[in-house]
Amino acid sequence: MPTALITGVNGQDGSYLAEFLLSKGYHVVGTTSNQDTDRDRILQIRDLIEIVETDLLDQNRVEDLLREYKPDEVYNLAARASSSELWTQPVQTGDLNALSVARMLEAIRRIGHEVRFVQASSSEMFGNSTETPQTETTPIRPRNPYGVAKAYGHWITVNYREYHKMFACSSILYNHESPRRGLELVSRKIAYAVARIKLGLASDLRLGNLEARRDWGFAGDYVQAMWLMAQQATPDDYIIATGETHSVRDFCELAFAHAGLDYRDCVIEDCADYRHAEITPLVGNPAKANRVLGWKPTVTFPELIQMMVDADLQAVQDLQRH
């Protein structure tokens, strides 16, 4: 039975990946900085995986973790991802999203155990990109501390692969959402607001730039791409995206319509919520992942929105009953 170590197992991606790996017969070990945080995402598999509370900023602890569990595969998903912290927590973001990647790679190198490593990189690395769509060779030009930190994590992965000949891959993930997305992110903020407005608990939703465009996919699809990367004979980097962009306005229109509402009656565009240094529209070209990994997204943009709205309608109704 292969063993996989997932950092940030109680996050959106970690929970979907853990479920997927269990279905493949893996022994799954997951790390978290706090077992009391976001437990709901893994309640259904809590007794099927091994959870270790650990500090990924502690080099010795990371090495001890690898020596104890001897994983065949490591998926580094732990990160600070809140849009509200893009500029307010730059040092902490750098510690976890950048330097902890180097700590994990160095720990793998030191213990000398054969490990296949997959880093969760981000389209935010491209930031103010001069190319559309972006490919694996598009110049990196991040526009916020999160993107800068992810760029470091990406390049340190590439460097360890090339210099130390390690099996280290970087999955360049574009926006990927689900009912498990945190409420602070715009996709879930919209879905949750739709549920509350539909059930009479709220009257409006304030958002920033409705014309901002993103390449949105389903998180459950994207974690499968990361697993496929770890199964290849040769490590490499891959864009994981849908290849399509939609605006926040498009998201709102479909989400509210699914609940029988008109977004124009509910959404207020508020300049105070605009992101500073808004990145240019990012859309990924997943041709390499399609060709080499045989990966394609299975959930469409409308299906993703319906899934999220339905889940939040059910969640809000459940809260009302209790």
Short mmCIF file of N, CA and C in Angstrom, two decimals, residues 192-202 310-322:
data_model
loop_
_atom_site.label_atom_id
_atom_site.label_comp_id
_atom_site.label_asym_id
_atom_site.label_seq_id
_atom_site.Cartn_x
_atom_site.Cartn_y
_atom_site.Cartn_z
N TYR A 192 -22.76 31.53 -1.12
CA TYR A 192 -23.33 31.59 0.22
C TYR A 192 -24.34 32.74 0.33
N ALA A 193 -24.02 33.86 -0.31
CA ALA A 193 -24.95 34.99 -0.31
C ALA A 193 -26.23 34.64 -1.04
N VAL A 194 -26.13 33.92 -2.14
CA VAL A 194 -27.33 33.49 -2.87
C VAL A 194 -28.24 32.69 -1.95
N ALA A 195 -27.65 31.76 -1.21
CA ALA A 195 -28.44 30.92 -0.30
C ALA A 195 -29.12 31.77 0.78
N ARG A 196 -28.39 32.69 1.37
CA ARG A 196 -28.94 33.52 2.44
C ARG A 196 -30.03 34.46 1.92
N ILE A 197 -29.83 35.02 0.74
CA ILE A 197 -30.84 35.91 0.17
C ILE A 197 -32.08 35.11 -0.22
N LYS A 198 -31.89 33.96 -0.81
CA LYS A 198 -33.01 33.12 -1.21
C LYS A 198 -33.86 32.72 -0.01
N LEU A 199 -33.21 32.47 1.13
CA LEU A 199 -33.92 32.02 2.33
C LEU A 199 -34.32 33.17 3.25
N GLY A 200 -34.18 34.40 2.75
CA GLY A 200 -34.65 35.56 3.49
C GLY A 200 -33.78 36.02 4.62
N LEU A 201 -32.52 35.61 4.64
CA LEU A 201 -31.62 35.97 5.72
C LEU A 201 -30.72 37.16 5.38
N ALA A 202 -30.74 37.59 4.14
CA ALA A 202 -29.95 38.74 3.70
C ALA A 202 -30.67 39.37 2.51
N ASP A 310 -26.26 24.87 -4.61
CA ASP A 310 -27.07 23.80 -4.00
C ASP A 310 -26.52 23.41 -2.62
N ALA A 311 -25.19 23.31 -2.53
CA ALA A 311 -24.58 22.93 -1.26
C ALA A 311 -24.82 23.99 -0.20
N ASP A 312 -24.73 25.26 -0.57
CA ASP A 312 -24.93 26.32 0.42
C ASP A 312 -26.41 26.49 0.78
N LEU A 313 -27.29 26.26 -0.16
CA LEU A 313 -28.72 26.27 0.19
C LEU A 313 -29.01 25.20 1.25
N GLN A 314 -28.44 24.02 1.05
CA GLN A 314 -28.64 22.94 2.02
C GLN A 314 -28.00 23.28 3.35
N ALA A 315 -26.79 23.85 3.31
CA ALA A 315 -26.08 24.18 4.55
C ALA A 315 -26.81 25.24 5.36
N VAL A 316 -27.32 26.26 4.68
CA VAL A 316 -28.03 27.33 5.38
C VAL A 316 -29.35 26.81 5.94
N GLN A 317 -30.05 25.97 5.19
CA GLN A 317 -31.29 25.37 5.69
C GLN A 317 -31.01 24.52 6.93
N ASP A 318 -29.92 23.77 6.91
CA ASP A 318 -29.55 22.94 8.06
C ASP A 318 -29.29 23.81 9.30
N LEU A 319 -28.62 24.97 9.07
CA LEU A 319 -28.35 25.88 10.18
C LEU A 319 -29.65 26.45 10.75
N GLN A 320 -30.60 26.74 9.87
CA GLN A 320 -31.89 27.28 10.32
C GLN A 320 -32.63 26.26 11.19
N ARG A 321 -32.52 24.99 10.83
CA ARG A 321 -33.23 23.95 11.57
C ARG A 321 -32.62 23.74 12.97
N HIS A 322 -31.35 24.12 13.10
CA HIS A 322 -30.69 23.90 14.39
C HIS A 322 -30.57 25.22 15.17
#
